[in-house]
Amino acid sequence: MTLPTIDDLQAKAAAVHEALPWIKRLSGCTVVVKYGGAAMGTAGFDAFVDDVVLLRYVGVDVIVVHGGGPEVSQLMTRFGKEPVFVDGHRVTDAETMDLARMVLVGRVNKTLVGRINTHGRLAVGLSGEDGLLLVARPRVDPGGRDLGYVGDVEAVDPTALRALTDKGLVPVVATVAAGPEGLPYNVNADAAAGSLAAALGAEKLVYLTDVEGLYADLADPGSLLEQLTVAEVEAILAGGQVAAGMVPKLTGIVTALRGGVRRAHILDGRREHALLLELFTDSGVGTMVQAEEES
Ligand code: ADP
Ligand code: MG
């Protein structure tokens, strides 16, 4: 085994030192991180868990919101039900809602909580139904199709989250919401993350997904948009060129930034330590959206 040279060691020290101004800026702030179903099970997962724990230990109030759509579809298939989507929303009959709640709250949520807690007593899992964290109103399909138990976030009550972060705990949120008559409703995790970030007065909202960031043209890898303002994101949404999973992220970002959050990021969750690189180094990765043009 060769011993590290003094230069190697100093390069390591420099890398840690580079984090100091960023840690100073974010310590004591709230950061909402949405971890997408698309990034789950990729090489970046363990590093993501470590990054969340590191954020907590440097004094950031970190809240994890997770998806899990692919796992819901898998369980539906095992129960002989075919997943059907209308404009990106899963048609959710009572049985599907039951399966979705089982997978998201019982499995995906607990997997994340378990992994984070290998580092100690840190994570507490909850869903939008707990403490009326997320209240949904049924979504009305413009085409008149019956979407079942699909909702839009109508209200957010972050009391339960604050009770946890005030104790140094990391809330992990499954986005099943409380709907009319106490019934569970399926709300989009990206939209929920945006509403939660606004309600919490978060400093940052981060989406971890399975692409580098937002592309001007998804087919052109050279078209990554590194820096945008919220007004530019609104224009992109109005232009209608962005499809599928990116639309709810962009609307979530608009909700958050128009609601007072300073910055939002879309990062590649398959990459190890994407979160750490973005938050604690001088080099930005992915797409960053800021509230206003900064001079
Ligand atoms: P997640 O589980 O993280 O929510 P989604 O599959 O719902 O993942 O959303 C990410 C997907 O959005 C990408 O894999 C990509 O196919 C799609 N997408 C659509 N338009 C764009 C775009 N302009 N730039 C980047 N990704 C896009
Ligand atoms: Mg998605």
PDB file of C-alpha atoms and ligand atoms in Angstrom:
ATOM      1  CA  MET A   1       0.000   0.000   0.000  1.00  0.00           C
ATOM      2  CA  THR A   2       1.371   3.406  -0.935  1.00  0.00           C
ATOM      3  CA  LEU A   3       0.939   6.171   1.576  1.00  0.00           C
ATOM      4  CA  PRO A   4      -0.854   9.318   0.405  1.00  0.00           C
ATOM      5  CA  THR A   5       1.482  12.181  -0.398  1.00  0.00           C
ATOM      6  CA  ILE A   6       1.206  15.508   1.386  1.00  0.00           C
ATOM      7  CA  ASP A   7      -0.247  16.907  -1.883  1.00  0.00           C
ATOM      8  CA  ASP A   8      -2.994  14.233  -1.874  1.00  0.00           C
ATOM      9  CA  LEU A   9      -3.857  15.101   1.681  1.00  0.00           C
ATOM     10  CA  GLN A  10      -3.920  18.820   0.943  1.00  0.00           C
ATOM     11  CA  ALA A  11      -6.230  18.271  -2.021  1.00  0.00           C
ATOM     12  CA  LYS A  12      -8.580  16.435   0.353  1.00  0.00           C
ATOM     13  CA  ALA A  13      -8.385  19.244   2.882  1.00  0.00           C
ATOM     14  CA  ALA A  14      -9.097  21.768   0.125  1.00  0.00           C
ATOM     15  CA  ALA A  15     -12.196  19.827  -0.954  1.00  0.00           C
ATOM     16  CA  VAL A  16     -13.581  19.838   2.592  1.00  0.00           C
ATOM     17  CA  HIS A  17     -12.617  23.484   3.048  1.00  0.00           C
ATOM     18  CA  GLU A  18     -14.444  24.450  -0.152  1.00  0.00           C
ATOM     19  CA  ALA A  19     -17.653  23.405   1.612  1.00  0.00           C
ATOM     20  CA  LEU A  20     -17.256  25.891   4.482  1.00  0.00           C
ATOM     21  CA  PRO A  21     -18.971  28.963   2.969  1.00  0.00           C
ATOM     22  CA  TRP A  22     -21.817  26.816   1.668  1.00  0.00           C
ATOM     23  CA  ILE A  23     -22.286  25.103   5.018  1.00  0.00           C
ATOM     24  CA  LYS A  24     -22.325  28.504   6.734  1.00  0.00           C
ATOM     25  CA  ARG A  25     -24.982  29.691   4.319  1.00  0.00           C
ATOM     26  CA  LEU A  26     -27.262  26.645   4.608  1.00  0.00           C
ATOM     27  CA  SER A  27     -26.862  25.691   8.264  1.00  0.00           C
ATOM     28  CA  GLY A  28     -30.111  26.481  10.080  1.00  0.00           C
ATOM     29  CA  CYS A  29     -32.035  26.638   6.775  1.00  0.00           C
ATOM     30  CA  THR A  30     -34.671  24.268   5.438  1.00  0.00           C
ATOM     31  CA  VAL A  31     -34.072  22.205   2.300  1.00  0.00           C
ATOM     32  CA  VAL A  32     -36.773  20.046   0.718  1.00  0.00           C
ATOM     33  CA  VAL A  33     -35.416  17.177  -1.376  1.00  0.00           C
ATOM     34  CA  LYS A  34     -37.710  15.164  -3.609  1.00  0.00           C
ATOM     35  CA  TYR A  35     -36.261  11.774  -4.500  1.00  0.00           C
ATOM     36  CA  GLY A  36     -37.960  10.359  -7.571  1.00  0.00           C
ATOM     37  CA  GLY A  37     -39.019   6.805  -8.196  1.00  0.00           C
ATOM     38  CA  ALA A  38     -36.906   6.956 -11.363  1.00  0.00           C
ATOM     39  CA  ALA A  39     -33.683   7.361  -9.344  1.00  0.00           C
ATOM     40  CA  MET A  40     -34.562   4.701  -6.774  1.00  0.00           C
ATOM     41  CA  GLY A  41     -32.529   1.537  -7.002  1.00  0.00           C
ATOM     42  CA  THR A  42     -29.757   3.230  -9.011  1.00  0.00           C
ATOM     43  CA  ALA A  43     -26.111   3.531  -7.963  1.00  0.00           C
ATOM     44  CA  GLY A  44     -26.824   6.974  -6.496  1.00  0.00           C
ATOM     45  CA  PHE A  45     -29.176   5.705  -3.770  1.00  0.00           C
ATOM     46  CA  ASP A  46     -26.711   4.924  -0.975  1.00  0.00           C
ATOM     47  CA  ALA A  47     -24.798   8.146  -1.631  1.00  0.00           C
ATOM     48  CA  PHE A  48     -28.102  10.064  -1.493  1.00  0.00           C
ATOM     49  CA  VAL A  49     -28.835   8.609   1.943  1.00  0.00           C
ATOM     50  CA  ASP A  50     -25.353   9.598   3.149  1.00  0.00           C
ATOM     51  CA  ASP A  51     -25.797  13.128   1.760  1.00  0.00           C
ATOM     52  CA  VAL A  52     -29.103  13.563   3.606  1.00  0.00           C
ATOM     53  CA  VAL A  53     -27.430  12.471   6.836  1.00  0.00           C
ATOM     54  CA  LEU A  54     -24.516  14.845   6.243  1.00  0.00           C
ATOM     55  CA  LEU A  55     -26.934  17.726   5.633  1.00  0.00           C
ATOM     56  CA  ARG A  56     -28.613  16.968   8.946  1.00  0.00           C
ATOM     57  CA  TYR A  57     -25.289  16.870  10.804  1.00  0.00           C
ATOM     58  CA  VAL A  58     -24.237  20.287   9.455  1.00  0.00           C
ATOM     59  CA  GLY A  59     -27.450  21.782  10.810  1.00  0.00           C
ATOM     60  CA  VAL A  60     -29.703  21.813   7.744  1.00  0.00           C
ATOM     61  CA  ASP A  61     -33.383  21.046   8.359  1.00  0.00           C
ATOM     62  CA  VAL A  62     -33.757  18.516   5.585  1.00  0.00           C
ATOM     63  CA  ILE A  63     -37.111  17.098   4.523  1.00  0.00           C
ATOM     64  CA  VAL A  64     -37.228  14.157   2.127  1.00  0.00           C
ATOM     65  CA  VAL A  65     -40.253  13.740  -0.146  1.00  0.00           C
ATOM     66  CA  HIS A  66     -40.307  10.595  -2.239  1.00  0.00           C
ATOM     67  CA  GLY A  67     -42.056   9.161  -5.253  1.00  0.00           C
ATOM     68  CA  GLY A  68     -42.460   5.504  -6.139  1.00  0.00           C
ATOM     69  CA  GLY A  69     -44.602   5.323  -9.257  1.00  0.00           C
ATOM     70  CA  PRO A  70     -42.701   2.416 -10.835  1.00  0.00           C
ATOM     71  CA  GLU A  71     -43.152   0.323  -7.653  1.00  0.00           C
ATOM     72  CA  VAL A  72     -46.887   1.093  -7.566  1.00  0.00           C
ATOM     73  CA  SER A  73     -47.195  -0.077 -11.168  1.00  0.00           C
ATOM     74  CA  GLN A  74     -45.275  -3.286 -10.353  1.00  0.00           C
ATOM     75  CA  LEU A  75     -47.593  -4.161  -7.471  1.00  0.00           C
ATOM     76  CA  MET A  76     -50.671  -3.376  -9.574  1.00  0.00           C
ATOM     77  CA  THR A  77     -49.409  -5.763 -12.233  1.00  0.00           C
ATOM     78  CA  ARG A  78     -48.897  -8.468  -9.605  1.00  0.00           C
ATOM     79  CA  PHE A  79     -52.524  -7.990  -8.579  1.00  0.00           C
ATOM     80  CA  GLY A  80     -53.615  -8.282 -12.200  1.00  0.00           C
ATOM     81  CA  LYS A  81     -54.415  -4.588 -12.592  1.00  0.00           C
ATOM     82  CA  GLU A  82     -53.199  -2.647 -15.579  1.00  0.00           C
ATOM     83  CA  PRO A  83     -51.799   0.820 -14.807  1.00  0.00           C
ATOM     84  CA  VAL A  84     -53.630   3.473 -16.835  1.00  0.00           C
ATOM     85  CA  PHE A  85     -52.510   7.103 -17.079  1.00  0.00           C
ATOM     86  CA  VAL A  86     -54.454  10.163 -18.198  1.00  0.00           C
ATOM     87  CA  ASP A  87     -52.220  13.200 -18.856  1.00  0.00           C
ATOM     88  CA  GLY A  88     -49.597  11.707 -16.552  1.00  0.00           C
ATOM     89  CA  HIS A  89     -52.056  11.014 -13.718  1.00  0.00           C
ATOM     90  CA  ARG A  90     -52.564   7.424 -12.651  1.00  0.00           C
ATOM     91  CA  VAL A  91     -56.238   6.492 -12.842  1.00  0.00           C
ATOM     92  CA  THR A  92     -56.794   5.499  -9.219  1.00  0.00           C
ATOM     93  CA  ASP A  93     -59.810   3.382  -8.286  1.00  0.00           C
ATOM     94  CA  ALA A  94     -60.316   2.391  -4.631  1.00  0.00           C
ATOM     95  CA  GLU A  95     -58.279  -0.799  -5.016  1.00  0.00           C
ATOM     96  CA  THR A  96     -55.425   1.036  -6.762  1.00  0.00           C
ATOM     97  CA  MET A  97     -55.420   3.662  -4.005  1.00  0.00           C
ATOM     98  CA  ASP A  98     -55.105   0.877  -1.452  1.00  0.00           C
ATOM     99  CA  LEU A  99     -52.167  -0.667  -3.332  1.00  0.00           C
ATOM    100  CA  ALA A 100     -50.499   2.730  -3.823  1.00  0.00           C
ATOM    101  CA  ARG A 101     -50.769   3.484  -0.116  1.00  0.00           C
ATOM    102  CA  MET A 102     -49.332   0.066   0.763  1.00  0.00           C
ATOM    103  CA  VAL A 103     -46.348   0.539  -1.523  1.00  0.00           C
ATOM    104  CA  LEU A 104     -45.604   4.202  -0.861  1.00  0.00           C
ATOM    105  CA  VAL A 105     -46.250   4.371   2.883  1.00  0.00           C
ATOM    106  CA  GLY A 106     -45.503   0.768   3.817  1.00  0.00           C
ATOM    107  CA  ARG A 107     -42.584  -0.021   1.581  1.00  0.00           C
ATOM    108  CA  VAL A 108     -40.812   2.854  -0.191  1.00  0.00           C
ATOM    109  CA  ASN A 109     -41.132   5.183   2.805  1.00  0.00           C
ATOM    110  CA  LYS A 110     -39.926   2.578   5.271  1.00  0.00           C
ATOM    111  CA  THR A 111     -37.010   1.570   3.050  1.00  0.00           C
ATOM    112  CA  LEU A 112     -35.767   5.164   3.041  1.00  0.00           C
ATOM    113  CA  VAL A 113     -36.342   5.563   6.773  1.00  0.00           C
ATOM    114  CA  GLY A 114     -34.522   2.305   7.469  1.00  0.00           C
ATOM    115  CA  ARG A 115     -31.531   3.245   5.328  1.00  0.00           C
ATOM    116  CA  ILE A 116     -31.187   6.720   6.829  1.00  0.00           C
ATOM    117  CA  ASN A 117     -31.470   5.244  10.312  1.00  0.00           C
ATOM    118  CA  THR A 118     -28.473   2.981   9.781  1.00  0.00           C
ATOM    119  CA  HIS A 119     -26.673   6.216  10.771  1.00  0.00           C
ATOM    120  CA  GLY A 120     -28.589   6.610  14.023  1.00  0.00           C
ATOM    121  CA  ARG A 121     -31.969   7.800  15.227  1.00  0.00           C
ATOM    122  CA  LEU A 122     -32.655  10.373  12.519  1.00  0.00           C
ATOM    123  CA  ALA A 123     -35.534   9.647  10.169  1.00  0.00           C
ATOM    124  CA  VAL A 124     -39.274   9.553  10.864  1.00  0.00           C
ATOM    125  CA  GLY A 125     -41.598   8.502   8.071  1.00  0.00           C
ATOM    126  CA  LEU A 126     -45.034   9.955   7.557  1.00  0.00           C
ATOM    127  CA  SER A 127     -47.556  10.439   4.804  1.00  0.00           C
ATOM    128  CA  GLY A 128     -49.631  13.447   3.859  1.00  0.00           C
ATOM    129  CA  GLU A 129     -52.503  11.973   5.863  1.00  0.00           C
ATOM    130  CA  ASP A 130     -50.540  12.301   9.111  1.00  0.00           C
ATOM    131  CA  GLY A 131     -51.283  15.544  10.928  1.00  0.00           C
ATOM    132  CA  LEU A 132     -53.155  16.677   7.794  1.00  0.00           C
ATOM    133  CA  LEU A 133     -49.792  17.504   6.279  1.00  0.00           C
ATOM    134  CA  LEU A 134     -51.273  17.380   2.768  1.00  0.00           C
ATOM    135  CA  VAL A 135     -54.961  17.939   2.094  1.00  0.00           C
ATOM    136  CA  ALA A 136     -56.210  17.163  -1.407  1.00  0.00           C
ATOM    137  CA  ARG A 137     -59.237  18.132  -3.426  1.00  0.00           C
ATOM    138  CA  PRO A 138     -60.357  15.662  -6.086  1.00  0.00           C
ATOM    139  CA  ARG A 139     -58.944  16.494  -9.502  1.00  0.00           C
ATOM    140  CA  VAL A 140     -61.514  17.146 -12.187  1.00  0.00           C
ATOM    141  CA  ASP A 141     -60.327  15.917 -15.568  1.00  0.00           C
ATOM    142  CA  PRO A 142     -60.937  18.536 -18.271  1.00  0.00           C
ATOM    143  CA  GLY A 143     -61.887  15.714 -20.649  1.00  0.00           C
ATOM    144  CA  GLY A 144     -64.537  14.465 -18.199  1.00  0.00           C
ATOM    145  CA  ARG A 145     -62.767  11.147 -17.586  1.00  0.00           C
ATOM    146  CA  ASP A 146     -63.072   9.560 -14.155  1.00  0.00           C
ATOM    147  CA  LEU A 147     -59.636   9.672 -12.491  1.00  0.00           C
ATOM    148  CA  GLY A 148     -60.868   8.198  -9.215  1.00  0.00           C
ATOM    149  CA  TYR A 149     -58.871   9.081  -6.126  1.00  0.00           C
ATOM    150  CA  VAL A 150     -56.525  11.545  -7.814  1.00  0.00           C
ATOM    151  CA  GLY A 151     -56.161  14.863  -6.081  1.00  0.00           C
ATOM    152  CA  ASP A 152     -54.422  18.216  -6.197  1.00  0.00           C
ATOM    153  CA  VAL A 153     -52.816  19.684  -3.118  1.00  0.00           C
ATOM    154  CA  GLU A 154     -55.329  22.093  -1.644  1.00  0.00           C
ATOM    155  CA  ALA A 155     -53.689  22.855   1.678  1.00  0.00           C
ATOM    156  CA  VAL A 156     -50.467  22.112   3.503  1.00  0.00           C
ATOM    157  CA  ASP A 157     -50.005  22.107   7.263  1.00  0.00           C
ATOM    158  CA  PRO A 158     -46.291  21.763   8.086  1.00  0.00           C
ATOM    159  CA  THR A 159     -46.857  21.549  11.880  1.00  0.00           C
ATOM    160  CA  ALA A 160     -45.894  17.876  12.040  1.00  0.00           C
ATOM    161  CA  LEU A 161     -42.758  18.480   9.950  1.00  0.00           C
ATOM    162  CA  ARG A 162     -41.623  21.366  12.136  1.00  0.00           C
ATOM    163  CA  ALA A 163     -42.195  19.318  15.287  1.00  0.00           C
ATOM    164  CA  LEU A 164     -39.714  16.801  13.848  1.00  0.00           C
ATOM    165  CA  THR A 165     -37.087  19.169  12.428  1.00  0.00           C
ATOM    166  CA  ASP A 166     -37.125  21.155  15.689  1.00  0.00           C
ATOM    167  CA  LYS A 167     -35.938  17.951  17.377  1.00  0.00           C
ATOM    168  CA  GLY A 168     -33.207  17.406  14.804  1.00  0.00           C
ATOM    169  CA  LEU A 169     -35.130  14.635  13.039  1.00  0.00           C
ATOM    170  CA  VAL A 170     -35.465  14.101   9.284  1.00  0.00           C
ATOM    171  CA  PRO A 171     -39.076  13.774   8.086  1.00  0.00           C
ATOM    172  CA  VAL A 172     -39.533  11.395   5.154  1.00  0.00           C
ATOM    173  CA  VAL A 173     -42.820  12.087   3.374  1.00  0.00           C
ATOM    174  CA  ALA A 174     -44.912   9.731   1.244  1.00  0.00           C
ATOM    175  CA  THR A 175     -47.285  11.861  -0.778  1.00  0.00           C
ATOM    176  CA  VAL A 176     -50.594  10.176  -0.073  1.00  0.00           C
ATOM    177  CA  ALA A 177     -52.896  13.050   0.899  1.00  0.00           C
ATOM    178  CA  ALA A 178     -55.992  13.360   3.050  1.00  0.00           C
ATOM    179  CA  GLY A 179     -59.024  13.858   0.836  1.00  0.00           C
ATOM    180  CA  PRO A 180     -62.733  14.413   1.472  1.00  0.00           C
ATOM    181  CA  GLU A 181     -64.308  12.193   4.165  1.00  0.00           C
ATOM    182  CA  GLY A 182     -60.922  11.126   5.457  1.00  0.00           C
ATOM    183  CA  LEU A 183     -60.170   9.081   2.351  1.00  0.00           C
ATOM    184  CA  PRO A 184     -56.636   8.817   0.936  1.00  0.00           C
ATOM    185  CA  TYR A 185     -55.928  10.616  -2.340  1.00  0.00           C
ATOM    186  CA  ASN A 186     -53.090  10.144  -4.746  1.00  0.00           C
ATOM    187  CA  VAL A 187     -51.265  13.457  -5.297  1.00  0.00           C
ATOM    188  CA  ASN A 188     -48.244  14.079  -7.478  1.00  0.00           C
ATOM    189  CA  ALA A 189     -45.059  13.941  -5.392  1.00  0.00           C
ATOM    190  CA  ASP A 190     -43.374  16.751  -7.380  1.00  0.00           C
ATOM    191  CA  ALA A 191     -46.311  19.091  -6.829  1.00  0.00           C
ATOM    192  CA  ALA A 192     -46.477  18.152  -3.147  1.00  0.00           C
ATOM    193  CA  ALA A 193     -42.747  18.878  -2.709  1.00  0.00           C
ATOM    194  CA  GLY A 194     -43.221  22.344  -4.239  1.00  0.00           C
ATOM    195  CA  SER A 195     -46.173  23.146  -1.958  1.00  0.00           C
ATOM    196  CA  LEU A 196     -44.323  21.838   1.110  1.00  0.00           C
ATOM    197  CA  ALA A 197     -41.223  23.905   0.302  1.00  0.00           C
ATOM    198  CA  ALA A 198     -43.362  27.055   0.028  1.00  0.00           C
ATOM    199  CA  ALA A 199     -45.295  26.311   3.243  1.00  0.00           C
ATOM    200  CA  LEU A 200     -42.054  25.667   5.135  1.00  0.00           C
ATOM    201  CA  GLY A 201     -40.372  28.825   3.837  1.00  0.00           C
ATOM    202  CA  ALA A 202     -37.556  26.590   2.587  1.00  0.00           C
ATOM    203  CA  GLU A 203     -34.304  28.014   1.281  1.00  0.00           C
ATOM    204  CA  LYS A 204     -34.085  25.399  -1.453  1.00  0.00           C
ATOM    205  CA  LEU A 205     -36.125  22.782  -3.249  1.00  0.00           C
ATOM    206  CA  VAL A 206     -34.189  19.978  -4.958  1.00  0.00           C
ATOM    207  CA  TYR A 207     -35.516  17.339  -7.362  1.00  0.00           C
ATOM    208  CA  LEU A 208     -33.403  14.225  -7.840  1.00  0.00           C
ATOM    209  CA  THR A 209     -34.431  12.345 -10.954  1.00  0.00           C
ATOM    210  CA  ASP A 210     -33.021  10.205 -13.780  1.00  0.00           C
ATOM    211  CA  VAL A 211     -31.799  12.933 -16.148  1.00  0.00           C
ATOM    212  CA  GLU A 212     -29.009  15.511 -15.759  1.00  0.00           C
ATOM    213  CA  GLY A 213     -31.540  18.324 -15.487  1.00  0.00           C
ATOM    214  CA  LEU A 214     -33.972  20.138 -17.769  1.00  0.00           C
ATOM    215  CA  TYR A 215     -33.121  19.961 -21.464  1.00  0.00           C
ATOM    216  CA  ALA A 216     -34.347  22.530 -23.983  1.00  0.00           C
ATOM    217  CA  ASP A 217     -34.740  19.491 -26.228  1.00  0.00           C
ATOM    218  CA  LEU A 218     -34.833  16.101 -24.521  1.00  0.00           C
ATOM    219  CA  ALA A 219     -33.396  14.460 -27.654  1.00  0.00           C
ATOM    220  CA  ASP A 220     -30.318  16.729 -27.605  1.00  0.00           C
ATOM    221  CA  PRO A 221     -27.918  15.993 -24.707  1.00  0.00           C
ATOM    222  CA  GLY A 222     -26.078  19.252 -25.472  1.00  0.00           C
ATOM    223  CA  SER A 223     -29.175  21.305 -24.625  1.00  0.00           C
ATOM    224  CA  LEU A 224     -29.048  21.107 -20.815  1.00  0.00           C
ATOM    225  CA  LEU A 225     -30.356  24.352 -19.321  1.00  0.00           C
ATOM    226  CA  GLU A 226     -27.989  25.136 -16.445  1.00  0.00           C
ATOM    227  CA  GLN A 227     -29.504  28.316 -15.110  1.00  0.00           C
ATOM    228  CA  LEU A 228     -33.014  29.754 -15.379  1.00  0.00           C
ATOM    229  CA  THR A 229     -35.228  32.289 -13.677  1.00  0.00           C
ATOM    230  CA  VAL A 230     -38.718  31.420 -12.499  1.00  0.00           C
ATOM    231  CA  ALA A 231     -40.135  33.642 -15.267  1.00  0.00           C
ATOM    232  CA  GLU A 232     -38.230  31.588 -17.840  1.00  0.00           C
ATOM    233  CA  VAL A 233     -39.633  28.376 -16.343  1.00  0.00           C
ATOM    234  CA  GLU A 234     -43.149  29.806 -16.616  1.00  0.00           C
ATOM    235  CA  ALA A 235     -42.492  30.626 -20.268  1.00  0.00           C
ATOM    236  CA  ILE A 236     -41.215  27.074 -20.909  1.00  0.00           C
ATOM    237  CA  LEU A 237     -44.349  25.620 -19.299  1.00  0.00           C
ATOM    238  CA  ALA A 238     -46.589  27.924 -21.339  1.00  0.00           C
ATOM    239  CA  GLY A 239     -44.705  26.860 -24.498  1.00  0.00           C
ATOM    240  CA  GLY A 240     -45.844  23.292 -23.931  1.00  0.00           C
ATOM    241  CA  GLN A 241     -42.705  21.561 -25.306  1.00  0.00           C
ATOM    242  CA  VAL A 242     -41.788  19.850 -22.032  1.00  0.00           C
ATOM    243  CA  ALA A 243     -43.379  16.470 -21.540  1.00  0.00           C
ATOM    244  CA  ALA A 244     -44.096  13.714 -19.062  1.00  0.00           C
ATOM    245  CA  GLY A 245     -42.324  13.722 -15.715  1.00  0.00           C
ATOM    246  CA  MET A 246     -40.757  17.153 -16.106  1.00  0.00           C
ATOM    247  CA  VAL A 247     -44.017  19.153 -16.136  1.00  0.00           C
ATOM    248  CA  PRO A 248     -44.950  18.576 -12.457  1.00  0.00           C
ATOM    249  CA  LYS A 249     -41.355  19.387 -11.421  1.00  0.00           C
ATOM    250  CA  LEU A 250     -41.489  22.712 -13.238  1.00  0.00           C
ATOM    251  CA  THR A 251     -44.920  23.553 -11.802  1.00  0.00           C
ATOM    252  CA  GLY A 252     -43.633  22.537  -8.359  1.00  0.00           C
ATOM    253  CA  ILE A 253     -40.677  24.879  -8.827  1.00  0.00           C
ATOM    254  CA  VAL A 254     -42.982  27.746  -9.827  1.00  0.00           C
ATOM    255  CA  THR A 255     -45.197  27.120  -6.758  1.00  0.00           C
ATOM    256  CA  ALA A 256     -42.141  27.082  -4.498  1.00  0.00           C
ATOM    257  CA  LEU A 257     -40.307  30.092  -5.946  1.00  0.00           C
ATOM    258  CA  ARG A 258     -43.451  32.215  -6.262  1.00  0.00           C
ATOM    259  CA  GLY A 259     -44.124  31.187  -2.652  1.00  0.00           C
ATOM    260  CA  GLY A 260     -40.824  32.589  -1.381  1.00  0.00           C
ATOM    261  CA  VAL A 261     -38.294  29.763  -1.838  1.00  0.00           C
ATOM    262  CA  ARG A 262     -35.021  31.196  -3.172  1.00  0.00           C
ATOM    263  CA  ARG A 263     -33.679  28.482  -5.389  1.00  0.00           C
ATOM    264  CA  ALA A 264     -34.660  25.181  -6.930  1.00  0.00           C
ATOM    265  CA  HIS A 265     -32.535  22.515  -8.583  1.00  0.00           C
ATOM    266  CA  ILE A 266     -33.142  19.530 -10.836  1.00  0.00           C
ATOM    267  CA  LEU A 267     -30.293  17.027 -10.454  1.00  0.00           C
ATOM    268  CA  ASP A 268     -29.374  13.561 -11.640  1.00  0.00           C
ATOM    269  CA  GLY A 269     -30.151  11.253  -8.710  1.00  0.00           C
ATOM    270  CA  ARG A 270     -28.402   8.343 -10.466  1.00  0.00           C
ATOM    271  CA  ARG A 271     -25.107  10.152  -9.963  1.00  0.00           C
ATOM    272  CA  GLU A 272     -23.401   9.541  -6.647  1.00  0.00           C
ATOM    273  CA  HIS A 273     -23.415  12.608  -4.385  1.00  0.00           C
ATOM    274  CA  ALA A 274     -25.237  14.882  -6.841  1.00  0.00           C
ATOM    275  CA  LEU A 275     -26.847  16.560  -3.814  1.00  0.00           C
ATOM    276  CA  LEU A 276     -23.556  17.137  -2.022  1.00  0.00           C
ATOM    277  CA  LEU A 277     -21.883  18.475  -5.152  1.00  0.00           C
ATOM    278  CA  GLU A 278     -24.668  20.944  -5.803  1.00  0.00           C
ATOM    279  CA  LEU A 279     -25.070  22.194  -2.259  1.00  0.00           C
ATOM    280  CA  PHE A 280     -21.514  22.205  -0.935  1.00  0.00           C
ATOM    281  CA  THR A 281     -19.117  22.851  -3.798  1.00  0.00           C
ATOM    282  CA  ASP A 282     -18.426  25.827  -6.061  1.00  0.00           C
ATOM    283  CA  SER A 283     -19.342  23.855  -9.174  1.00  0.00           C
ATOM    284  CA  GLY A 284     -23.068  23.653  -9.855  1.00  0.00           C
ATOM    285  CA  VAL A 285     -24.540  20.569 -11.505  1.00  0.00           C
ATOM    286  CA  GLY A 286     -27.870  20.061 -13.251  1.00  0.00           C
ATOM    287  CA  THR A 287     -30.426  22.835 -13.656  1.00  0.00           C
ATOM    288  CA  MET A 288     -30.720  25.707 -11.201  1.00  0.00           C
ATOM    289  CA  VAL A 289     -33.743  28.000 -11.063  1.00  0.00           C
ATOM    290  CA  GLN A 290     -33.618  31.220  -9.111  1.00  0.00           C
ATOM    291  CA  ALA A 291     -36.442  33.405  -7.913  1.00  0.00           C
ATOM    292  CA  GLU A 292     -35.256  36.547  -9.705  1.00  0.00           C
ATOM    293  CA  GLU A 293     -32.397  37.613 -11.885  1.00  0.00           C
ATOM    294  CA  GLU A 294     -29.494  38.018  -9.469  1.00  0.00           C
ATOM    295  CA  SER A 295     -27.096  40.819 -10.323  1.00  0.00           C
TER     296      SER A 295
HETATM  297  P1  ADP B   1     -39.207  11.005 -11.272  1.00  0.00           P
HETATM  298  O1  ADP B   1     -39.423   9.648 -10.746  1.00  0.00           O
HETATM  299  O2  ADP B   1     -37.892  11.567 -10.844  1.00  0.00           O
HETATM  300  O3  ADP B   1     -40.346  11.960 -11.041  1.00  0.00           O
HETATM  301  P2  ADP B   1     -40.042  11.060 -14.060  1.00  0.00           P
HETATM  302  O4  ADP B   1     -39.849   9.950 -15.035  1.00  0.00           O
HETATM  303  O5  ADP B   1     -41.423  11.320 -13.594  1.00  0.00           O
HETATM  304  O6  ADP B   1     -39.034  10.818 -12.871  1.00  0.00           O
HETATM  305  O7  ADP B   1     -39.500  12.432 -14.708  1.00  0.00           O
HETATM  306  C1  ADP B   1     -38.227  12.501 -15.321  1.00  0.00           C
HETATM  307  C2  ADP B   1     -38.371  12.325 -16.824  1.00  0.00           C
HETATM  308  O8  ADP B   1     -38.867  13.519 -17.439  1.00  0.00           O
HETATM  309  C3  ADP B   1     -37.084  12.087 -17.562  1.00  0.00           C
HETATM  310  O9  ADP B   1     -36.663  10.735 -17.488  1.00  0.00           O
HETATM  311  C4  ADP B   1     -37.444  12.488 -18.998  1.00  0.00           C
HETATM  312  O10 ADP B   1     -37.799  11.379 -19.780  1.00  0.00           O
HETATM  313  C5  ADP B   1     -38.698  13.352 -18.836  1.00  0.00           C
HETATM  314  N1  ADP B   1     -38.595  14.632 -19.532  1.00  0.00           N
HETATM  315  C6  ADP B   1     -39.540  15.136 -20.366  1.00  0.00           C
HETATM  316  N2  ADP B   1     -39.156  16.290 -20.903  1.00  0.00           N
HETATM  317  C7  ADP B   1     -37.923  16.563 -20.429  1.00  0.00           C
HETATM  318  C8  ADP B   1     -36.977  17.635 -20.639  1.00  0.00           C
HETATM  319  N3  ADP B   1     -37.239  18.671 -21.439  1.00  0.00           N
HETATM  320  N4  ADP B   1     -35.792  17.579 -19.983  1.00  0.00           N
HETATM  321  C9  ADP B   1     -35.506  16.551 -19.138  1.00  0.00           C
HETATM  322  N5  ADP B   1     -36.355  15.509 -18.911  1.00  0.00           N
HETATM  323  C10 ADP B   1     -37.552  15.493 -19.535  1.00  0.00           C
HETATM  324 MG    MG B   2     -42.341  11.679 -11.750  1.00  0.00          MG
END
